[in-house]
CSV table of C-alpha atoms and ligand atoms in Angstrom, one decimal:
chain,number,residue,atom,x,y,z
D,1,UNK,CA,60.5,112.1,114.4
D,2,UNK,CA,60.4,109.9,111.5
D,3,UNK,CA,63.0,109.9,108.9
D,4,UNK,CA,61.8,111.4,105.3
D,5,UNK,CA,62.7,108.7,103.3
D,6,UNK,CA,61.9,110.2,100.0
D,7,UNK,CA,64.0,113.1,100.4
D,8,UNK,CA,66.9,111.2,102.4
D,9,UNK,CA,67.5,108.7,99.5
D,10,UNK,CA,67.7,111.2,97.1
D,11,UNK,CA,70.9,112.9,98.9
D,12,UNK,CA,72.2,109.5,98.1
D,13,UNK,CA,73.5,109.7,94.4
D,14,UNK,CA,74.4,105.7,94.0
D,15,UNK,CA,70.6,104.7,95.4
D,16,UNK,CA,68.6,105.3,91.9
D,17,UNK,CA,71.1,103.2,90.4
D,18,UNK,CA,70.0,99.9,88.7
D,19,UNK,CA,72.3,96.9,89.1
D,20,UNK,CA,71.5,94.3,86.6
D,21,UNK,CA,68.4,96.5,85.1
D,22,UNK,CA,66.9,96.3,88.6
D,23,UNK,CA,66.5,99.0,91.4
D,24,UNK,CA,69.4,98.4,93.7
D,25,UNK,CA,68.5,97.3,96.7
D,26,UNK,CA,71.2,97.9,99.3
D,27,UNK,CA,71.5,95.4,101.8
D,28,UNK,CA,75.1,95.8,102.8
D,29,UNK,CA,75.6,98.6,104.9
D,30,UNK,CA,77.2,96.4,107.7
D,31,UNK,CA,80.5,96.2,105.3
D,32,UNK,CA,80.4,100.0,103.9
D,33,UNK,CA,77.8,102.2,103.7
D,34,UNK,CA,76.8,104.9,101.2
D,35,UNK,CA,77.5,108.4,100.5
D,36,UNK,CA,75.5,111.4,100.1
D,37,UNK,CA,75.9,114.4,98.3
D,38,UNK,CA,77.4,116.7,101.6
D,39,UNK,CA,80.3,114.0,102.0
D,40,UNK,CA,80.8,113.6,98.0
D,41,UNK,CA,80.9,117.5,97.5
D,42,UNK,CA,82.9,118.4,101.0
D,43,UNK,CA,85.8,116.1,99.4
D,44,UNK,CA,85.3,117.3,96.1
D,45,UNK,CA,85.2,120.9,97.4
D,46,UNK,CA,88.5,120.4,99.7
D,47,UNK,CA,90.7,119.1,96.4
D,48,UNK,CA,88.9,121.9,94.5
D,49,UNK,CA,89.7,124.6,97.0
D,50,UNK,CA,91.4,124.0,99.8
D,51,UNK,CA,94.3,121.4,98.8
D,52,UNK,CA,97.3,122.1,100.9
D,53,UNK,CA,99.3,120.3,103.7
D,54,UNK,CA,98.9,120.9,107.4
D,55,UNK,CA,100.4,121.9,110.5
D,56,UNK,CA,103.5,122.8,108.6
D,57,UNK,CA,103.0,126.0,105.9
D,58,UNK,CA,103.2,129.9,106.6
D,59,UNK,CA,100.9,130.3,103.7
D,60,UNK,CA,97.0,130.5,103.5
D,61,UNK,CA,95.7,127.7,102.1
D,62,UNK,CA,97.8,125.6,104.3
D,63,UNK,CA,96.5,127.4,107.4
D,64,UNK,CA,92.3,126.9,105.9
D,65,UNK,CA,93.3,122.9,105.6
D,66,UNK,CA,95.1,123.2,109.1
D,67,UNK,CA,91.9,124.9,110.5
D,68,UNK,CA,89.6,122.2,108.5
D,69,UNK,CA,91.4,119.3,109.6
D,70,UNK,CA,91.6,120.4,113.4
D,71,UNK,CA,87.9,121.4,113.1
D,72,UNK,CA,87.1,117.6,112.0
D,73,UNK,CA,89.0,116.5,115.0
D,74,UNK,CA,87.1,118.7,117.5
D,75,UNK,CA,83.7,118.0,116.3
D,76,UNK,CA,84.1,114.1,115.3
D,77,UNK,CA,85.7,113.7,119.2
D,78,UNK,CA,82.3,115.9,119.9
D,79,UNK,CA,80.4,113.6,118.0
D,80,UNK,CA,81.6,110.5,120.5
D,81,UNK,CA,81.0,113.0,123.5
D,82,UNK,CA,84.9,112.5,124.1
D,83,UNK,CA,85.7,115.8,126.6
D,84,UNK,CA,89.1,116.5,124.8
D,85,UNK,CA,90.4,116.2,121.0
D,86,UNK,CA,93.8,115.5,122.0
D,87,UNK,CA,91.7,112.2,122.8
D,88,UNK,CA,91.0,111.5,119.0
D,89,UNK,CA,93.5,109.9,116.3
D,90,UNK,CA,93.2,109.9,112.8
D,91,UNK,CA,93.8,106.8,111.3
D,92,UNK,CA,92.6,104.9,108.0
D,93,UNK,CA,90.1,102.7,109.9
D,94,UNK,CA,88.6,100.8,112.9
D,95,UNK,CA,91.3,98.1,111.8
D,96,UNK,CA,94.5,100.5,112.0
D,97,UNK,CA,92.9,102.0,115.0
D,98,UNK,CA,93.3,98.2,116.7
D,99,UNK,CA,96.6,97.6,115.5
D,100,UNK,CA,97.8,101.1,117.0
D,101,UNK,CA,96.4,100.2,120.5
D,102,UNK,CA,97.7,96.7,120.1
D,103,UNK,CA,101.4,97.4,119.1
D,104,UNK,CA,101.6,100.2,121.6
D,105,UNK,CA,100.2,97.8,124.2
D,106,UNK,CA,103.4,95.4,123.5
D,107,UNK,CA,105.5,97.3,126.0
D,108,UNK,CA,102.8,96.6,128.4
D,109,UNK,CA,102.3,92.7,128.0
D,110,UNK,CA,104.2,89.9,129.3
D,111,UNK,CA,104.3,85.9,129.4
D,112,UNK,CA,101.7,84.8,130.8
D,113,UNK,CA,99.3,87.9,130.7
D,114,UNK,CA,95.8,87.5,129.5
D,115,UNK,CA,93.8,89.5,127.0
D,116,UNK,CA,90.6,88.9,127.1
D,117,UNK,CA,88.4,88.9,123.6
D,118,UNK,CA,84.7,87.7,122.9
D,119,UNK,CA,84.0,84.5,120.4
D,120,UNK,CA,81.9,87.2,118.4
D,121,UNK,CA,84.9,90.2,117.6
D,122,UNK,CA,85.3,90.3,113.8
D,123,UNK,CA,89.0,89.3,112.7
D,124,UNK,CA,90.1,93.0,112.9
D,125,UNK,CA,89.3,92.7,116.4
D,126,UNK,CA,90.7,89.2,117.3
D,127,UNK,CA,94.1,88.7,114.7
D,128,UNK,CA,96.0,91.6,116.2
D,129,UNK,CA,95.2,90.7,120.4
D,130,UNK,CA,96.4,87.2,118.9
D,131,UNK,CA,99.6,88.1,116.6
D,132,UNK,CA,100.5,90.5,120.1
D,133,UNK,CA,99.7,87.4,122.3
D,134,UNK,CA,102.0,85.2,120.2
D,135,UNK,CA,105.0,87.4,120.3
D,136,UNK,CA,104.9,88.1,124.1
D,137,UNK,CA,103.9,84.6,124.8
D,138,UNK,CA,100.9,85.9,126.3
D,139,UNK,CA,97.7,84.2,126.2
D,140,UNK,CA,94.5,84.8,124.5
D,141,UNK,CA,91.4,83.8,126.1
D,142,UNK,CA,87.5,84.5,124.8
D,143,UNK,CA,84.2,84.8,126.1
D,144,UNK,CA,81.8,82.1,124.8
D,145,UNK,CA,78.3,83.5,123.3
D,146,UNK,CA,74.8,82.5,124.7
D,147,UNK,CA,72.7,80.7,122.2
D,148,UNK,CA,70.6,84.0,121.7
D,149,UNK,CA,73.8,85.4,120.4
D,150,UNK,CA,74.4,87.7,123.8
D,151,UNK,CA,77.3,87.8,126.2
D,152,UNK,CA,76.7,86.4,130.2
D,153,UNK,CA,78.9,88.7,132.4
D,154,UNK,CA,79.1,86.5,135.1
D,155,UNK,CA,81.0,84.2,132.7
D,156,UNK,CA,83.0,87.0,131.9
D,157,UNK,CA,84.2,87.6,135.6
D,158,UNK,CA,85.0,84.3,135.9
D,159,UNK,CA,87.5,84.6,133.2
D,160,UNK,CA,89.1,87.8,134.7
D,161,UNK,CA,92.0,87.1,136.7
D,162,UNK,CA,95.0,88.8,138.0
D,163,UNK,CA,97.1,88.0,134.9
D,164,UNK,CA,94.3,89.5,132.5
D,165,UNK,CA,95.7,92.7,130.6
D,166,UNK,CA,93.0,93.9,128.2
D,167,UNK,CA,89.5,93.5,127.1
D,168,UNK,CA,88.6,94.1,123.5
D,169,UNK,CA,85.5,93.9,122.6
D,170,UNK,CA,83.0,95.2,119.6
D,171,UNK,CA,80.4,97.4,120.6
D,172,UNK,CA,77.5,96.0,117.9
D,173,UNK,CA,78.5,92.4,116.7
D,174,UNK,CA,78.5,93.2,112.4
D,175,UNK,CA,77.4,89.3,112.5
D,176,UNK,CA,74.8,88.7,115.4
D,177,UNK,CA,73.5,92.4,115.4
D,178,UNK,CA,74.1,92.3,119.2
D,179,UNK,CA,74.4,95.3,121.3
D,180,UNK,CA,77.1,94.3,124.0
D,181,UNK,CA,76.3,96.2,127.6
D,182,UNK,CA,80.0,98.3,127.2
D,183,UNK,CA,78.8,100.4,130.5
D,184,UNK,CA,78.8,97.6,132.7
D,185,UNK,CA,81.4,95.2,130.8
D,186,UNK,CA,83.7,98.4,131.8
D,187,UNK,CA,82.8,98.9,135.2
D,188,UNK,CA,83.6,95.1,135.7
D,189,UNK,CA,86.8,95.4,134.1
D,190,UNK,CA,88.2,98.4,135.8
D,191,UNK,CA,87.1,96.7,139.2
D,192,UNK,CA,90.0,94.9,138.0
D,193,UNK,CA,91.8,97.9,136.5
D,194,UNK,CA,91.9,95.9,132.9
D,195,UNK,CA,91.6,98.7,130.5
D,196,UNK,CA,89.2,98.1,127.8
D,197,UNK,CA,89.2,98.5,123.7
D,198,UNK,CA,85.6,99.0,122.2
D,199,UNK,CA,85.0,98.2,118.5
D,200,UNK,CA,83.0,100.6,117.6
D,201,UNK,CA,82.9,99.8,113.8
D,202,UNK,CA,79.0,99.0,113.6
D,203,UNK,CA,78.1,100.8,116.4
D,204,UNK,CA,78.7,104.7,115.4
D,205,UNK,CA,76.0,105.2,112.4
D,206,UNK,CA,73.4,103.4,114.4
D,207,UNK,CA,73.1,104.0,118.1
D,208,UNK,CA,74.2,106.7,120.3
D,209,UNK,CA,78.2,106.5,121.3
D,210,UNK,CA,79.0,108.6,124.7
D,211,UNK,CA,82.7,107.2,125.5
D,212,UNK,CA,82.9,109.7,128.7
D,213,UNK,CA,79.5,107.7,129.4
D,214,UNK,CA,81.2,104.2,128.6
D,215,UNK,CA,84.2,105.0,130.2
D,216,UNK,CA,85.8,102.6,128.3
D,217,UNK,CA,89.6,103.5,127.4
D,218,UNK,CA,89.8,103.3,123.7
D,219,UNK,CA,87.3,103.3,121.2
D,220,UNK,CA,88.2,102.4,117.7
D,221,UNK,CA,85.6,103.2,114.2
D,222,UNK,CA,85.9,103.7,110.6
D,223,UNK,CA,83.9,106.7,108.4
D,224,UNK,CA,83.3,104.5,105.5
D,225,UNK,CA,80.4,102.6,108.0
D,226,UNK,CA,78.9,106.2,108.9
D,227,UNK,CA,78.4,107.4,105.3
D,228,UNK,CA,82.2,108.6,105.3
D,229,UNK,CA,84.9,108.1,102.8
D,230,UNK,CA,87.1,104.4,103.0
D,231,UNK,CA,90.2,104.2,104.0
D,232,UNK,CA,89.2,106.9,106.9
D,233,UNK,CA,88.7,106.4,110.7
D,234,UNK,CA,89.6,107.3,114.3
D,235,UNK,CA,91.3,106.1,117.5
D,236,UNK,CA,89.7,107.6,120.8
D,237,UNK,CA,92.0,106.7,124.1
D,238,UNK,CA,91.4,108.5,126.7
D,239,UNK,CA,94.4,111.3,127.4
D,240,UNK,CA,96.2,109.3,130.4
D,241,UNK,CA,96.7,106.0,128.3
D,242,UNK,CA,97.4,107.9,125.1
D,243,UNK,CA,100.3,109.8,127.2
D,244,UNK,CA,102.1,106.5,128.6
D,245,UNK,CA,102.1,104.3,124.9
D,246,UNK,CA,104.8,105.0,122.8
D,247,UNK,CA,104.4,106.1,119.0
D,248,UNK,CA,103.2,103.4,116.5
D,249,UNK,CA,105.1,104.8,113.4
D,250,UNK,CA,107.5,107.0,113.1
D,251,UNK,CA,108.3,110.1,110.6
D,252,UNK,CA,107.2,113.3,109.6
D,253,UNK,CA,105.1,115.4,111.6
D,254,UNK,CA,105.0,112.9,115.0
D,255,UNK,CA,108.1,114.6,116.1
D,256,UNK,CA,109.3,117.4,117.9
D,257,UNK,CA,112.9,117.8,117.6
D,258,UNK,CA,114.8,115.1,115.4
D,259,UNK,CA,118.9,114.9,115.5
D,260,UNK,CA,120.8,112.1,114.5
D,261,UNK,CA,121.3,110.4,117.7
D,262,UNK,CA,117.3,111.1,118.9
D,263,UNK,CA,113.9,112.3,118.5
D,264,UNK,CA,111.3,113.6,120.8
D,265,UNK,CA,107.9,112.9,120.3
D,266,UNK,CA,105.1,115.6,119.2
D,267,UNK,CA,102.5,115.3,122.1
D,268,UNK,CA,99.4,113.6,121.5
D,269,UNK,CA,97.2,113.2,119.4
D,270,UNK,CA,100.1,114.1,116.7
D,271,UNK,CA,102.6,111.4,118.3
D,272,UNK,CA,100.2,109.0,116.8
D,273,UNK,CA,100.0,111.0,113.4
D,274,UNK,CA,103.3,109.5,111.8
D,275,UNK,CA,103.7,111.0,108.1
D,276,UNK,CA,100.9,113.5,106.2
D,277,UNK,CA,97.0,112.3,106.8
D,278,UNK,CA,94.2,112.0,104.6
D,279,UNK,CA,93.2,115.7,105.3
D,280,UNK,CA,89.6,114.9,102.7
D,281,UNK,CA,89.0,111.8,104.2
D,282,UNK,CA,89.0,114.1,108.1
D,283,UNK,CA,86.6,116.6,106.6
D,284,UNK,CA,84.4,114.0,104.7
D,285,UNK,CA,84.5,111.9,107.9
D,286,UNK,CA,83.2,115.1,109.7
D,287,UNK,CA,80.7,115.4,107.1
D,288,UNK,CA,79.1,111.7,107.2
D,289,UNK,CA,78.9,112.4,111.0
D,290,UNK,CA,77.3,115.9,110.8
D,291,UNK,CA,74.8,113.6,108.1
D,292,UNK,CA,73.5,111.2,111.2
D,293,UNK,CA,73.4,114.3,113.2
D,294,UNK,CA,71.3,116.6,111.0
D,295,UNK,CA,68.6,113.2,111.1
D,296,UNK,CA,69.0,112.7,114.5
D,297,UNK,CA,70.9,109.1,115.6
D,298,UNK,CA,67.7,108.3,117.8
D,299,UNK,CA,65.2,109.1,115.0
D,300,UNK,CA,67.9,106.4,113.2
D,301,UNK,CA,68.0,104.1,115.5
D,302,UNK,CA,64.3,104.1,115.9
D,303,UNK,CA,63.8,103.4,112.0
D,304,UNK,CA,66.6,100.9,112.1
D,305,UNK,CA,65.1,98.9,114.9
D,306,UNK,CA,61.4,98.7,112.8
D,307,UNK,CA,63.3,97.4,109.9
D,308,UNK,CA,65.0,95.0,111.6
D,309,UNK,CA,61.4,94.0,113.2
D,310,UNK,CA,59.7,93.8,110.4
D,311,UNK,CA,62.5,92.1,108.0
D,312,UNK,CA,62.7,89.5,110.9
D,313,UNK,CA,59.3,88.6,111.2
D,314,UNK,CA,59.0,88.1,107.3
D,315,UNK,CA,61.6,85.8,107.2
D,316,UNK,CA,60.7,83.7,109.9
D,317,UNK,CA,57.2,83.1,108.0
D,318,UNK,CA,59.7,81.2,105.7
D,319,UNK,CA,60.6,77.5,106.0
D,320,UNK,CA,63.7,76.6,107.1
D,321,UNK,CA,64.9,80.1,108.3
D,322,UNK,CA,66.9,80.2,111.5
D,323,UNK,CA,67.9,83.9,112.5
D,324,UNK,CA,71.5,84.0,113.6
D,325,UNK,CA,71.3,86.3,116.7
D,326,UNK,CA,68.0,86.9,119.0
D,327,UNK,CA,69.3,89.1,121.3
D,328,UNK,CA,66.9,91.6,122.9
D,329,UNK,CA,69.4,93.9,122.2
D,330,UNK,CA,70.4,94.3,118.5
D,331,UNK,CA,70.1,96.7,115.6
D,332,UNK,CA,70.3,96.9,112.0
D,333,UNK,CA,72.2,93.1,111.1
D,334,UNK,CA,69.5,90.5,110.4
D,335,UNK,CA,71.9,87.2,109.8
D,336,UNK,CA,69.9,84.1,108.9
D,337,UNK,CA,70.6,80.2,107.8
D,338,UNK,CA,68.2,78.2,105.3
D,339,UNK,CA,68.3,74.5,105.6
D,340,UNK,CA,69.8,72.7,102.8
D,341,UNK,CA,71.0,75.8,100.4
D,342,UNK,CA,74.2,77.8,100.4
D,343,UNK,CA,74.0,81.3,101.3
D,344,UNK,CA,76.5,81.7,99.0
D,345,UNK,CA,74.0,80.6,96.1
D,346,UNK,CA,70.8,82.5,97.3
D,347,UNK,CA,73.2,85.4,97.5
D,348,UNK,CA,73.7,85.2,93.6
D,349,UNK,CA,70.5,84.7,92.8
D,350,UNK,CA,69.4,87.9,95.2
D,351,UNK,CA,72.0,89.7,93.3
D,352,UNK,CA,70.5,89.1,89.7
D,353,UNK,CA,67.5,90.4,91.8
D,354,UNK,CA,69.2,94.1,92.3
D,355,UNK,CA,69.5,93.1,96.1
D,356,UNK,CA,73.1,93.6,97.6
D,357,UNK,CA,73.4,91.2,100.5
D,358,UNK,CA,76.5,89.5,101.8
D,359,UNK,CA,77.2,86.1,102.3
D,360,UNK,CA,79.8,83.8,104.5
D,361,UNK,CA,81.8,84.2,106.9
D,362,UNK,CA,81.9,88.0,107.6
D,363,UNK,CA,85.1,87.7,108.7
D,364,UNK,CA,84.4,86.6,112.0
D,365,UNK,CA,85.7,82.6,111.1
D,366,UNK,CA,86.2,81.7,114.7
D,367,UNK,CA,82.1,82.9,115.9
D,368,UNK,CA,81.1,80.7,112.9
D,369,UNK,CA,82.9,77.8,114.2
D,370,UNK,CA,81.0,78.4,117.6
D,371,UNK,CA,77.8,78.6,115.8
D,372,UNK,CA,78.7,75.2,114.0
D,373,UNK,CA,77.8,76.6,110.3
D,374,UNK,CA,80.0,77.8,107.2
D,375,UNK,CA,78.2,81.4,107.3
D,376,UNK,CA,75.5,83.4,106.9
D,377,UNK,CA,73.0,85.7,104.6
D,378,UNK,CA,73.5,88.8,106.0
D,379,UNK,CA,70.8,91.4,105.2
D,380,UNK,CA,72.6,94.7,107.2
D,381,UNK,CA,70.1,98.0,107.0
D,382,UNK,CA,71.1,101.6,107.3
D,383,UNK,CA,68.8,105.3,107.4
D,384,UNK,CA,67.8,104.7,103.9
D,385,UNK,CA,66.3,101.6,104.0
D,386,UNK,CA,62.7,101.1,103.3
D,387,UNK,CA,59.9,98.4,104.2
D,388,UNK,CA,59.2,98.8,100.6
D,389,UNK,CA,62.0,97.3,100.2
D,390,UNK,CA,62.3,94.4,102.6
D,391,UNK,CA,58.9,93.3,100.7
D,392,UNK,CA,61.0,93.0,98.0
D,393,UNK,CA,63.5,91.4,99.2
D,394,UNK,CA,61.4,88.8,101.2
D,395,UNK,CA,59.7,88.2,97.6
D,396,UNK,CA,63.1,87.5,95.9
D,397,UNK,CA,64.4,85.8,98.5
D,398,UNK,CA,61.1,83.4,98.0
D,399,UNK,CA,61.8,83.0,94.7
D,400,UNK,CA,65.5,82.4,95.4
D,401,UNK,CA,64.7,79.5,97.6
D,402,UNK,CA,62.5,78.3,95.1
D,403,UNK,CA,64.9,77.6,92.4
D,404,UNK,CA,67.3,76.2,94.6
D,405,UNK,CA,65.6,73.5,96.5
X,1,PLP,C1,84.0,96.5,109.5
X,1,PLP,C2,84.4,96.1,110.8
X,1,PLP,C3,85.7,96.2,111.3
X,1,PLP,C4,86.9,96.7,110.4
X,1,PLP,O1,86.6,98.0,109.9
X,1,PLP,P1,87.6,98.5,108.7
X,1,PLP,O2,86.9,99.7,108.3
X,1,PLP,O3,87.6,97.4,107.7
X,1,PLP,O4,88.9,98.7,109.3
X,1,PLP,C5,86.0,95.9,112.6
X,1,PLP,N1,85.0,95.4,113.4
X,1,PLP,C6,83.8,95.3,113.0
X,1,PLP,C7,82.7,94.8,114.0
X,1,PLP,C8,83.4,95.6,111.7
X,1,PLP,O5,82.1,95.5,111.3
């Protein structure tokens, strides 16, 4: 079914905006994406309404925000087709959701393990394996990128061996737009019995995630990139690896029974809950997620992808335009290089235009390197995204070049 554009970008308050008396064109979704009305008003309506602190009050309103905030839990572990939500961790973000996983995984790494990363993770994905490799003397080793911007998993079993600990990897590369094949990057890592970390960050607003279906044994995602709140996210692990690591933080409400001497931990998922959540940013996490569902992620996908196709083929009728990532397999990221100007500079100019892109580096410094440029102009779509307005963008991005060559 094809998305109703008219009616979806008006759920979205911030889209009629004009930014420097232009339409705003919003190009940026791969670093934060917008917000309609449902998630603006569910937060709204839970500090209106329901404001009180969970799991711990006798009293009513702390018992409606209990049952709100467990209700988030059940359906956002739902929405991931997780089979338990004891299997699903609040946290502020994909990025705390890594450093969780990776500072839990300390007890588990010694000199001389390996963890095993790609040379496309963003830094959220590759600074924490590294910081943990560092103070275990442990060694971190990555996967090098084909020239198309995909990964070759026969590469990747040779650079499995019996001293390799973890696999982290991102599910949808925020640079290259690349889909990674999770379902068989998995099954080639448990062959080894190497657990495996998925980045989900880019993945969950724009492709269908089924982590019983990956198998994979954490998945880690932010709401801000799924038309949630910032400063909002998840941890999925699945229930036996979530038992055996120990607590990341420590306080309020991940305990059981505190004396002076000791502490028991609550069991999971609160172990991992340290100190009070972000009770609005659960519900309007739920509430960005219940938004891809009510337009159907396949429906998004499918209007993502024709963006994508059509922006590309646009830009390559340019001079000078490399794309930056030809997988067969990506979505919504188009990343591209013009000879002789600075992304940095058509990205101002595009911005005068009322076009939000991002330029440089995308934090991802290291896949940069192995690409041999400084960075990128990174046009990122999401579901209210129109052809109308790739035209545009294609025109000012003419014009752009233009006045800087
Ligand atoms: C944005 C992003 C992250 C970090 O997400 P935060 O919400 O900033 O914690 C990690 N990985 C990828 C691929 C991303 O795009």
């Amino acid at each position: 079914m094809p998305l109703e554009l008219t009616k979806i970008r008006n759920d979205f308050p911030i889209l009629s905006q004009k930014v420097h008396n232009k339409p705003l064109i919003y190009f940026d979704n791969g670093a934060t994406t917008q917000k309609p009305w449902e998630v603006i008003n569910r937060i709204s309506e839970y500090y209106k309404t329901e404001n009180s602190n969970v799991h711990r009050g006798t009293h009513y309103l702390s018992q409606v925000a209990t049952d709100h905030f467990e209700n988030a839990r059940k359906y956002i572990s739902e929405f991931i087709g997780a089979s338990n939500q004891r299997e699903l961790i609040f946290t502020k973000g994909a990025t705390e959701s890594i450093n969780l996983v990776a500072t839990a995984m300390s007890d588990y790494i010694n000199p001389d393990d390996e963890i095993i990363i790609t040379a496309m993770e963003h830094h959220s994905n590759m600074v924490p394996w590294q910081q943990l490799c560092l103070k275990r003397k442990a060694n971190l080793k990555h996967l090098t990128i084909q020239p198309d911007g995909s990964l070759d998993l026969n590469k990747l079993e040779r650079l499995i061996s019996p001293s390799t600990k973890l696999l982290a990897i991102s599910h949808i590369s925020n640079v290259l737009g690349t889909i990674n094949p999770i379902k068989e990057i998995v099954r080639i890592a448990h062959k080894h019995n190497i657990p495996v970390l998925v980045d989900g960050a880019q993945a969950i607003a724009h492709i269908k995630v089924d982590v019983q279906e990956l198998d994979c044994d954490f998945y880690a995602f932010s709401a801000h990139k799924a038309y949630g709140p910032m400063g909002m996210g998840a941890l999925y692990g699945k229930a036996e690896w979530l038992d055996r690591l120990s607590p990341y933080q420590f306080g309020g409400e991940m305990i059981s029974t505190v004396s002076f001497s000791k502490t028991t931990f609550n069991e999971i998922p609160y172990k991992f809950e340290a100190g009070t959540p972000d009770v609005a940013g659960a519900l309007g996490m739920e509430a960005g997620l219940r938004y891809i569902d009510k337009l159907g992620i396949d429906n998004i996908r499918k209007h993502e992808d024709e963006l994508l196709e059509y922006a590309t083929a646009k830009v390559q009728e340019l001079e000078g335009v490399s794309v930056i990532g030809e997988s067969n397999d990506k979505t919504a990221v188009l990343s591209i290089v013009i000879e002789g100007i600075h992304p940095f500079d058509l990205g101002t100019l595009l911005d005068q235009m009322g076009i939000a892109v991002r330029t440089g580096n995308h934090c991802a410094q290291p896949l940069m390197s192995c690409l041999n440029i400084s960075g990128t102009l990174r046009a990122s779509f999401g579901l209210y995204n129109t052809k109308d307005e790739v035209d545009i963008f294609i025109v000012g991005l003419k014009k752009a070049v233009s006045m800087l060559v």
